[in-house]
mmCIF file of C-alpha atoms in Angstrom:
data_model
loop_
_atom_site.group_PDB
_atom_site.id
_atom_site.type_symbol
_atom_site.label_atom_id
_atom_site.label_comp_id
_atom_site.label_asym_id
_atom_site.label_seq_id
_atom_site.Cartn_x
_atom_site.Cartn_y
_atom_site.Cartn_z
ATOM 1 C CA MET A 447 34.184 83.076 -60.772
ATOM 2 C CA ASP A 448 36.921 86.113 -59.819
ATOM 3 C CA PHE A 449 37.726 86.749 -56.604
ATOM 4 C CA LYS A 450 38.516 90.162 -55.593
ATOM 5 C CA LEU A 451 41.105 90.785 -52.829
ATOM 6 C CA ASP A 452 40.878 94.194 -50.956
ATOM 7 C CA LEU A 453 44.053 93.505 -48.749
ATOM 8 C CA LEU A 454 45.167 95.596 -45.314
ATOM 9 C CA PRO A 455 48.781 96.668 -46.112
ATOM 10 C CA GLU A 456 51.176 94.785 -43.834
ATOM 11 C CA GLU A 457 51.874 97.491 -41.303
ATOM 12 C CA LYS A 458 48.077 97.757 -40.307
ATOM 13 C CA ARG A 459 47.696 93.869 -39.728
ATOM 14 C CA ASN A 460 47.709 92.526 -36.061
ATOM 15 C CA HIS A 461 48.614 88.676 -36.693
ATOM 16 C CA GLU A 462 51.860 89.435 -34.329
ATOM 17 C CA CYS A 463 49.313 89.785 -31.355
ATOM 18 C CA LEU A 464 49.475 86.042 -31.498
ATOM 19 C CA LEU A 465 53.338 85.761 -30.833
ATOM 20 C CA GLU A 466 52.656 87.268 -27.165
ATOM 21 C CA LEU A 467 50.378 84.701 -26.394
ATOM 22 C CA GLU A 468 50.531 81.168 -24.588
ATOM 23 C CA THR A 469 46.790 80.159 -24.350
ATOM 24 C CA LEU A 470 43.823 81.184 -26.222
ATOM 25 C CA SER A 471 40.238 81.364 -25.008
ATOM 26 C CA PHE A 472 37.608 80.183 -27.507
ATOM 27 C CA GLY A 473 36.162 82.418 -30.292
ATOM 28 C CA GLN A 474 36.968 85.943 -29.314
ATOM 29 C CA MET A 475 39.841 87.188 -31.832
ATOM 30 C CA ARG A 476 39.109 87.901 -35.140
ATOM 31 C CA SER A 477 41.913 87.648 -38.082
ATOM 32 C CA ASP A 478 42.285 90.774 -40.026
ATOM 33 C CA HIS A 479 40.196 89.882 -43.052
ATOM 34 C CA MET A 480 37.109 88.083 -44.172
ATOM 35 C CA PHE A 481 35.162 86.675 -47.069
ATOM 36 C CA LEU A 482 32.021 88.017 -48.454
ATOM 37 C CA CYS A 483 29.764 86.993 -51.436
ATOM 38 C CA ASP A 484 26.117 88.317 -52.450
ATOM 39 C CA TYR A 485 23.332 87.002 -53.680
ATOM 40 C CA GLU A 486 21.022 89.064 -56.004
ATOM 41 C CA ASP A 487 18.592 88.203 -58.996
ATOM 42 C CA GLY A 488 18.753 84.659 -58.707
ATOM 43 C CA GLU A 489 22.697 84.078 -58.531
ATOM 44 C CA TRP A 490 25.947 84.912 -56.355
ATOM 45 C CA LYS A 491 27.892 87.241 -57.598
ATOM 46 C CA ASP A 492 31.337 89.630 -56.144
ATOM 47 C CA PRO A 493 33.196 87.291 -54.184
ATOM 48 C CA ARG A 494 35.874 89.330 -52.193
ATOM 49 C CA VAL A 495 38.107 89.059 -49.318
ATOM 50 C CA VAL A 496 38.002 92.600 -47.765
ATOM 51 C CA PRO A 497 39.079 94.017 -44.197
ATOM 52 C CA TYR A 498 37.180 92.529 -41.007
ATOM 53 C CA GLN A 499 34.178 94.932 -40.737
ATOM 54 C CA ASP A 500 30.892 95.934 -39.598
ATOM 55 C CA PHE A 501 27.899 95.237 -41.772
ATOM 56 C CA SER A 502 25.735 97.791 -42.946
ATOM 57 C CA ILE A 503 22.208 96.451 -43.429
ATOM 58 C CA ALA A 504 18.604 98.047 -43.682
ATOM 59 C CA PRO A 505 16.705 98.156 -40.637
ATOM 60 C CA GLY A 506 13.958 95.991 -42.728
ATOM 61 C CA ALA A 507 16.490 93.392 -43.477
ATOM 62 C CA MET A 508 14.647 90.154 -43.239
ATOM 63 C CA VAL A 509 17.130 88.161 -41.148
ATOM 64 C CA LEU A 510 16.173 91.154 -38.105
ATOM 65 C CA HIS A 511 12.405 90.231 -38.554
ATOM 66 C CA TYR A 512 12.147 86.546 -39.368
ATOM 67 C CA GLY A 513 15.423 85.190 -38.659
ATOM 68 C CA GLN A 514 16.753 83.628 -41.936
ATOM 69 C CA ALA A 515 20.416 83.133 -40.987
ATOM 70 C CA ILE A 516 22.042 80.068 -41.008
ATOM 71 C CA PHE A 517 26.350 78.993 -40.001
ATOM 72 C CA GLU A 518 28.712 76.375 -39.927
ATOM 73 C CA GLY A 519 31.829 75.979 -37.900
ATOM 74 C CA ALA A 520 34.952 74.446 -39.014
ATOM 75 C CA LYS A 521 38.900 74.346 -38.384
ATOM 76 C CA ALA A 522 42.031 74.706 -39.881
ATOM 77 C CA PHE A 523 45.599 73.792 -38.244
ATOM 78 C CA GLN A 524 48.992 74.616 -38.849
ATOM 79 C CA ARG A 525 51.739 72.268 -39.684
ATOM 80 C CA ASN A 526 55.069 72.482 -41.258
ATOM 81 C CA ASP A 527 54.460 75.901 -42.283
ATOM 82 C CA GLU A 528 51.625 75.199 -44.342
ATOM 83 C CA ILE A 529 47.601 75.259 -43.536
ATOM 84 C CA PHE A 530 45.431 72.287 -43.691
ATOM 85 C CA THR A 531 41.330 72.258 -43.337
ATOM 86 C CA TRP A 532 39.463 69.285 -41.648
ATOM 87 C CA ARG A 533 36.360 68.155 -43.741
ATOM 88 C CA PHE A 534 35.572 71.590 -44.677
ATOM 89 C CA ASP A 535 33.460 70.144 -48.103
ATOM 90 C CA LYS A 536 30.953 68.290 -45.425
ATOM 91 C CA ASN A 537 30.429 71.909 -43.447
ATOM 92 C CA ALA A 538 29.791 73.044 -47.280
ATOM 93 C CA GLU A 539 27.340 70.431 -47.982
ATOM 94 C CA ARG A 540 25.438 70.771 -44.336
ATOM 95 C CA LEU A 541 25.365 74.531 -44.996
ATOM 96 C CA ASN A 542 23.267 73.948 -47.960
ATOM 97 C CA GLU A 543 20.952 71.435 -45.986
ATOM 98 C CA SER A 544 20.495 74.049 -43.676
ATOM 99 C CA ALA A 545 19.652 76.400 -46.414
ATOM 100 C CA ARG A 546 17.069 74.201 -47.936
ATOM 101 C CA ILE A 547 15.401 73.843 -44.657
ATOM 102 C CA LEU A 548 15.290 77.638 -44.228
ATOM 103 C CA CYS A 549 14.552 78.058 -47.839
ATOM 104 C CA MET A 550 17.682 79.955 -48.432
ATOM 105 C CA PRO A 551 19.715 79.806 -51.625
ATOM 106 C CA GLU A 552 22.379 77.265 -51.557
ATOM 107 C CA ILE A 553 26.158 77.875 -52.367
ATOM 108 C CA PRO A 554 27.764 75.777 -54.560
ATOM 109 C CA VAL A 555 30.346 73.459 -52.576
ATOM 110 C CA ASP A 556 33.329 74.369 -54.746
ATOM 111 C CA LEU A 557 32.713 78.083 -54.317
ATOM 112 C CA GLN A 558 32.506 77.901 -50.743
ATOM 113 C CA VAL A 559 35.802 75.701 -50.747
ATOM 114 C CA GLU A 560 37.615 78.098 -52.775
ATOM 115 C CA ALA A 561 36.293 80.984 -50.690
ATOM 116 C CA LEU A 562 37.759 79.369 -47.706
ATOM 117 C CA ASN A 563 41.155 78.687 -49.128
ATOM 118 C CA ARG A 564 41.549 82.087 -50.599
ATOM 119 C CA LEU A 565 40.678 83.465 -47.188
ATOM 120 C CA LEU A 566 43.070 81.143 -45.491
ATOM 121 C CA ASP A 567 45.914 82.124 -47.825
ATOM 122 C CA VAL A 568 45.643 85.735 -46.962
ATOM 123 C CA GLU A 569 45.567 84.902 -43.074
ATOM 124 C CA ARG A 570 48.232 82.527 -42.991
ATOM 125 C CA ASP A 571 49.569 84.065 -40.009
ATOM 126 C CA TRP A 572 46.546 83.906 -38.114
ATOM 127 C CA CYS A 573 46.745 80.028 -37.679
ATOM 128 C CA PRO A 574 47.755 79.411 -34.054
ATOM 129 C CA ASN A 575 50.583 77.276 -32.975
ATOM 130 C CA ILE A 576 49.270 76.829 -29.573
ATOM 131 C CA GLU A 577 48.710 73.856 -27.352
ATOM 132 C CA GLU A 578 44.601 72.856 -28.014
ATOM 133 C CA SER A 579 44.520 75.647 -30.307
ATOM 134 C CA SER A 580 43.194 76.101 -34.105
ATOM 135 C CA LEU A 581 41.959 78.762 -36.619
ATOM 136 C CA TYR A 582 38.159 78.238 -35.784
ATOM 137 C CA ILE A 583 36.161 79.048 -39.228
ATOM 138 C CA ARG A 584 32.862 80.668 -39.045
ATOM 139 C CA PRO A 585 30.718 80.540 -42.424
ATOM 140 C CA PHE A 586 27.146 82.064 -42.189
ATOM 141 C CA MET A 587 24.505 83.275 -44.488
ATOM 142 C CA PHE A 588 21.795 85.774 -43.476
ATOM 143 C CA ALA A 589 18.925 87.304 -45.620
ATOM 144 C CA THR A 590 19.134 91.013 -46.802
ATOM 145 C CA GLN A 591 16.109 92.146 -48.566
ATOM 146 C CA ASP A 592 14.585 95.230 -47.013
ATOM 147 C CA SER A 593 10.858 93.856 -46.639
ATOM 148 C CA LEU A 594 8.343 93.346 -44.000
ATOM 149 C CA GLY A 595 6.255 90.416 -45.905
ATOM 150 C CA VAL A 596 6.673 87.211 -44.490
ATOM 151 C CA HIS A 597 8.467 85.197 -47.158
ATOM 152 C CA PRO A 598 11.833 83.577 -48.390
ATOM 153 C CA SER A 599 14.233 86.751 -49.001
ATOM 154 C CA ALA A 600 15.194 87.512 -52.285
ATOM 155 C CA ASN A 601 18.937 88.669 -51.021
ATOM 156 C CA TYR A 602 21.533 87.128 -49.116
ATOM 157 C CA THR A 603 25.125 87.846 -48.041
ATOM 158 C CA TYR A 604 27.509 85.044 -47.490
ATOM 159 C CA CYS A 605 30.188 85.637 -45.045
ATOM 160 C CA ILE A 606 33.412 83.608 -43.583
ATOM 161 C CA MET A 607 35.386 84.983 -40.626
ATOM 162 C CA LEU A 608 38.154 83.342 -38.916
ATOM 163 C CA SER A 609 38.899 83.540 -35.213
ATOM 164 C CA PRO A 610 42.388 81.724 -33.684
ATOM 165 C CA SER A 611 40.966 79.971 -30.866
ATOM 166 C CA GLY A 612 41.890 77.469 -27.802
ATOM 167 C CA PRO A 613 39.487 74.796 -26.181
ATOM 168 C CA TYR A 614 35.622 75.298 -26.406
ATOM 169 C CA TYR A 615 35.598 74.586 -22.510
ATOM 170 C CA ALA A 616 38.195 75.907 -19.988
ATOM 171 C CA GLY A 617 40.567 73.504 -19.322
ATOM 172 C CA GLY A 618 40.236 71.902 -22.745
ATOM 173 C CA PHE A 619 40.107 67.901 -22.832
ATOM 174 C CA SER A 620 41.230 67.420 -19.064
ATOM 175 C CA ASN A 621 37.838 68.080 -17.490
ATOM 176 C CA THR A 622 34.556 66.388 -17.413
ATOM 177 C CA VAL A 623 31.281 68.394 -17.682
ATOM 178 C CA THR A 624 27.756 67.690 -15.890
ATOM 179 C CA LEU A 625 24.737 67.448 -18.131
ATOM 180 C CA LEU A 626 20.562 68.400 -16.840
ATOM 181 C CA VAL A 627 18.403 65.880 -18.222
ATOM 182 C CA THR A 628 15.336 67.988 -18.303
ATOM 183 C CA GLU A 629 11.671 67.368 -19.533
ATOM 184 C CA LYS A 630 11.006 71.210 -19.061
ATOM 185 C CA PHE A 631 12.673 72.221 -22.506
ATOM 186 C CA HIS A 632 12.855 71.026 -25.929
ATOM 187 C CA ARG A 633 15.428 71.723 -28.724
ATOM 188 C CA ALA A 634 13.041 71.115 -31.642
ATOM 189 C CA THR A 635 9.985 69.400 -33.111
ATOM 190 C CA PRO A 636 9.747 66.636 -35.804
ATOM 191 C CA GLY A 637 9.234 68.546 -38.863
ATOM 192 C CA GLY A 638 10.627 71.685 -37.995
ATOM 193 C CA THR A 639 14.192 73.122 -38.142
ATOM 194 C CA GLY A 640 16.241 70.469 -36.025
ATOM 195 C CA ALA A 641 18.227 69.249 -38.209
ATOM 196 C CA ALA A 642 19.687 72.669 -39.524
ATOM 197 C CA LYS A 643 22.357 74.768 -37.841
ATOM 198 C CA ALA A 644 20.051 77.565 -37.583
ATOM 199 C CA CYS A 645 20.800 80.693 -35.799
ATOM 200 C CA GLY A 646 17.248 80.595 -34.282
ATOM 201 C CA ASN A 647 17.937 77.174 -32.756
ATOM 202 C CA TYR A 648 20.611 78.646 -30.671
ATOM 203 C CA ALA A 649 18.920 81.578 -29.484
ATOM 204 C CA ALA A 650 16.021 79.039 -28.529
ATOM 205 C CA SER A 651 18.539 77.046 -26.363
ATOM 206 C CA LEU A 652 19.524 80.015 -24.548
ATOM 207 C CA ARG A 653 16.834 79.636 -22.055
ATOM 208 C CA ALA A 654 17.542 75.825 -21.060
ATOM 209 C CA GLN A 655 21.245 76.516 -21.131
ATOM 210 C CA GLU A 656 20.731 79.526 -18.391
ATOM 211 C CA PHE A 657 18.324 77.254 -16.495
ATOM 212 C CA ALA A 658 20.916 74.033 -16.585
ATOM 213 C CA LYS A 659 23.581 76.678 -15.316
ATOM 214 C CA SER A 660 21.117 77.398 -12.062
ATOM 215 C CA LYS A 661 21.385 73.679 -11.454
ATOM 216 C CA ASN A 662 25.459 73.788 -11.966
ATOM 217 C CA CYS A 663 25.373 71.726 -15.086
ATOM 218 C CA ALA A 664 26.920 72.941 -18.042
ATOM 219 C CA GLN A 665 24.247 72.340 -20.508
ATOM 220 C CA VAL A 666 21.254 70.404 -21.353
ATOM 221 C CA LEU A 667 21.007 66.819 -22.985
ATOM 222 C CA TYR A 668 17.707 67.251 -24.690
ATOM 223 C CA LEU A 669 14.804 64.547 -25.221
ATOM 224 C CA ASP A 670 12.488 64.357 -27.836
ATOM 225 C CA THR A 671 9.226 66.071 -27.338
ATOM 226 C CA THR A 672 7.670 63.069 -25.762
ATOM 227 C CA ASN A 673 10.546 63.019 -23.290
ATOM 228 C CA THR A 674 11.274 59.177 -23.968
ATOM 229 C CA TYR A 675 14.233 59.210 -26.482
ATOM 230 C CA LEU A 676 17.660 60.833 -25.941
ATOM 231 C CA GLU A 677 18.570 63.141 -28.517
ATOM 232 C CA GLU A 678 21.109 65.655 -28.455
ATOM 233 C CA VAL A 679 23.240 68.061 -26.385
ATOM 234 C CA GLY A 680 22.923 71.975 -26.863
ATOM 235 C CA ALA A 681 26.269 72.419 -28.723
ATOM 236 C CA MET A 682 26.971 69.090 -29.786
ATOM 237 C CA ASN A 683 25.707 65.538 -30.395
ATOM 238 C CA HIS A 684 25.552 62.974 -27.843
ATOM 239 C CA PHE A 685 27.404 59.696 -27.735
ATOM 240 C CA HIS A 686 28.268 56.699 -24.913
ATOM 241 C CA ILE A 687 30.424 53.917 -24.726
ATOM 242 C CA LYS A 688 29.200 50.402 -23.225
ATOM 243 C CA LYS A 689 31.359 48.144 -20.908
ATOM 244 C CA ASP A 690 32.133 46.033 -23.987
ATOM 245 C CA GLY A 691 33.838 49.158 -26.153
ATOM 246 C CA THR A 692 30.831 49.765 -28.312
ATOM 247 C CA ILE A 693 30.291 53.629 -29.306
ATOM 248 C CA ILE A 694 26.324 54.443 -29.026
ATOM 249 C CA ILE A 695 25.618 57.671 -31.001
ATOM 250 C CA PRO A 696 21.878 58.279 -31.375
ATOM 251 C CA GLU A 697 20.154 57.956 -34.758
ATOM 252 C CA PHE A 698 20.093 61.122 -36.597
ATOM 253 C CA THR A 699 16.438 62.293 -37.228
ATOM 254 C CA ASP A 700 14.966 65.593 -38.582
ATOM 255 C CA THR A 701 15.499 66.959 -35.118
ATOM 256 C CA ILE A 702 19.055 66.276 -34.714
ATOM 257 C CA LEU A 703 22.004 68.009 -36.170
ATOM 258 C CA LYS A 704 24.492 65.726 -37.936
ATOM 259 C CA SER A 705 27.714 66.288 -36.260
ATOM 260 C CA ILE A 706 30.566 66.053 -38.497
ATOM 261 C CA THR A 707 32.659 64.762 -35.771
ATOM 262 C CA SER A 708 30.132 62.387 -35.013
ATOM 263 C CA GLN A 709 29.828 61.181 -38.625
ATOM 264 C CA SER A 710 33.550 60.920 -38.538
ATOM 265 C CA VAL A 711 33.830 58.787 -35.580
ATOM 266 C CA LEU A 712 31.074 56.538 -37.378
ATOM 267 C CA ASP A 713 33.627 56.013 -40.387
ATOM 268 C CA LEU A 714 36.452 55.527 -37.962
ATOM 269 C CA PHE A 715 35.782 53.043 -35.521
ATOM 270 C CA PRO A 716 33.833 49.773 -36.453
ATOM 271 C CA ASN A 717 32.692 49.296 -33.102
ATOM 272 C CA ALA A 718 30.804 52.948 -33.256
ATOM 273 C CA ARG A 719 26.821 52.537 -34.195
ATOM 274 C CA GLN A 720 23.888 54.581 -33.990
ATOM 275 C CA GLU A 721 20.313 53.446 -31.958
ATOM 276 C CA ARG A 722 17.177 55.153 -31.046
ATOM 277 C CA ILE A 723 17.884 55.541 -27.029
ATOM 278 C CA LYS A 724 15.344 55.410 -24.508
ATOM 279 C CA ILE A 725 16.485 57.816 -21.887
ATOM 280 C CA ALA A 726 15.001 55.485 -19.013
ATOM 281 C CA ASP A 727 17.164 52.653 -20.623
ATOM 282 C CA PHE A 728 20.096 55.033 -20.701
ATOM 283 C CA LEU A 729 19.936 56.316 -16.723
ATOM 284 C CA GLU A 730 19.465 52.622 -15.707
ATOM 285 C CA GLN A 731 22.376 51.314 -17.634
ATOM 286 C CA ILE A 732 24.604 54.023 -15.914
ATOM 287 C CA GLU A 733 23.248 52.834 -12.858
ATOM 288 C CA ASN A 734 24.392 49.372 -13.444
ATOM 289 C CA GLY A 735 27.392 49.891 -15.047
ATOM 290 C CA ASP A 736 26.527 49.023 -18.302
ATOM 291 C CA ILE A 737 27.509 52.457 -19.707
ATOM 292 C CA ILE A 738 31.080 53.167 -18.710
ATOM 293 C CA GLU A 739 31.702 56.413 -20.277
ATOM 294 C CA ALA A 740 29.857 59.400 -22.286
ATOM 295 C CA GLY A 741 30.122 62.728 -23.524
ATOM 296 C CA GLY A 742 29.848 64.846 -26.465
ATOM 297 C CA PHE A 743 30.980 65.234 -30.290
ATOM 298 C CA GLY A 744 31.428 68.767 -31.967
ATOM 299 C CA THR A 745 33.289 70.706 -33.670
ATOM 300 C CA ALA A 746 34.448 73.568 -31.363
ATOM 301 C CA ALA A 747 35.230 70.770 -28.579
ATOM 302 C CA VAL A 748 35.772 67.685 -30.656
ATOM 303 C CA ILE A 749 34.808 65.494 -27.508
ATOM 304 C CA THR A 750 33.253 66.650 -24.146
ATOM 305 C CA PRO A 751 33.563 64.056 -21.431
ATOM 306 C CA VAL A 752 30.532 63.984 -19.381
ATOM 307 C CA GLY A 753 31.173 62.683 -15.784
ATOM 308 C CA LYS A 754 27.478 62.991 -14.295
ATOM 309 C CA TYR A 755 23.889 63.579 -15.170
ATOM 310 C CA VAL A 756 21.450 65.074 -13.127
ATOM 311 C CA THR A 757 17.664 65.218 -13.494
ATOM 312 C CA ASP A 758 14.619 67.688 -12.780
ATOM 313 C CA ALA A 759 14.185 66.021 -9.478
ATOM 314 C CA GLY A 760 18.004 66.401 -8.626
ATOM 315 C CA LYS A 761 19.026 62.333 -8.744
ATOM 316 C CA GLU A 762 22.504 62.071 -10.097
ATOM 317 C CA TYR A 763 23.814 59.322 -12.394
ATOM 318 C CA VAL A 764 27.737 59.468 -12.282
ATOM 319 C CA VAL A 765 28.951 57.700 -15.336
ATOM 320 C CA GLY A 766 31.973 55.223 -14.069
ATOM 321 C CA ASN A 767 34.073 56.844 -11.578
ATOM 322 C CA GLY A 768 32.798 60.602 -13.409
ATOM 323 C CA GLU A 769 36.339 60.872 -14.837
ATOM 324 C CA ILE A 770 37.557 60.630 -18.315
ATOM 325 C CA GLY A 771 37.543 57.335 -19.557
ATOM 326 C CA GLU A 772 40.335 55.192 -21.562
ATOM 327 C CA HIS A 773 37.804 54.943 -24.572
ATOM 328 C CA THR A 774 36.956 58.487 -24.534
ATOM 329 C CA ARG A 775 40.742 59.291 -24.424
ATOM 330 C CA ALA A 776 41.625 57.031 -27.037
ATOM 331 C CA ILE A 777 38.596 58.558 -29.633
ATOM 332 C CA TYR A 778 40.033 61.802 -28.812
ATOM 333 C CA ASP A 779 43.505 61.492 -29.327
ATOM 334 C CA LYS A 780 43.304 59.248 -32.480
ATOM 335 C CA TYR A 781 40.818 62.271 -33.938
ATOM 336 C CA VAL A 782 43.354 65.120 -33.041
ATOM 337 C CA SER A 783 46.000 63.407 -34.121
ATOM 338 C CA MET A 784 44.587 62.906 -37.751
ATOM 339 C CA GLN A 785 43.431 66.493 -37.500
ATOM 340 C CA ARG A 786 47.109 67.401 -36.569
ATOM 341 C CA GLY A 787 48.430 65.429 -39.596
ATOM 342 C CA ASP A 788 50.653 63.190 -37.015
ATOM 343 C CA THR A 789 48.516 60.141 -38.053
ATOM 344 C CA GLU A 790 47.072 59.211 -41.443
ATOM 345 C CA ALA A 791 43.545 60.464 -42.243
ATOM 346 C CA PRO A 792 41.003 59.096 -44.560
ATOM 347 C CA GLU A 793 41.943 60.717 -47.982
ATOM 348 C CA GLY A 794 40.198 63.836 -48.478
ATOM 349 C CA TRP A 795 39.892 64.667 -45.074
ATOM 350 C CA LEU A 796 42.901 67.039 -44.050
ATOM 351 C CA VAL A 797 43.423 69.095 -47.031
ATOM 352 C CA GLN A 798 46.427 71.447 -47.571
ATOM 353 C CA VAL A 799 45.328 75.237 -48.357
ATOM 354 C CA PRO A 800 47.033 75.870 -51.821
ATOM 355 C CA ARG A 801 49.214 78.980 -52.276
ATOM 356 C CA TYR A 802 47.737 81.334 -54.796
#
């Protein structure tokens, strides 16, 4: 497939603004260009890198009415004047799983990977070299057919945009967060879209997130619809660590998004495993000291340590001493070291972007 490049002249590019910054917030900046590709007549067409710009879609575009929209999140890092992506093939595979769940067309993994590489090659100067920063990658697909009938769209747009970003939470890995354990809200139901990275899932989580903030909590720790089992946090998978050092991640079901960070930890650490976790047992084990550390795994934050859980009744469960534990720190250090290329990663995880 031929890739078209419609690029800004160098004098109109804005990457030099990064040189003036010592810190970055998450997801606020945009690079100069983005990648686009359209699905029409049963095939993907016209792959192109163009200046970052607004979309023009019909008021009747089906994404605006029936929510056919999915996305991914990945990262690229700079090392020795080269750019490296981290496990983007896994993101491409997961995007296709989301597409299948929402009756959207799959995009060949090779096409997704080359599209990203073409864009990153153009935007090399946008990859930051600031502490705890990365070039955050946001691929997404949405329905564009102008139709008010309730059925899968015939047309779609796939886009990749880039955002030089710092830590997801202010302060980065240096702080713990508090999670609300509530029976009032649920993220997903069996047989639904919980295993997809669907935009509607995140829209539905906003009410719960605002409720959590009203209780001075960062996010909600979601339970299954019977309020029996622990599932995941709004923006990340959950984990906890037992006093023998075992890392426990909830079993993946069709109501849990398979975090690529979680899957990587399962591959990297022999003492990591998955279990179905009853929330009553989990809270009891925090109280009796069997659970000594806990947190969340996700692309944006990598690892978010949890210091405390609060229930609807206001009861607080402090994990360990409420601070970042040595096991959590060791996982974070090893993972980030591999992403940065300071420690050797498994083959195919850290991939250098070619120069075209």
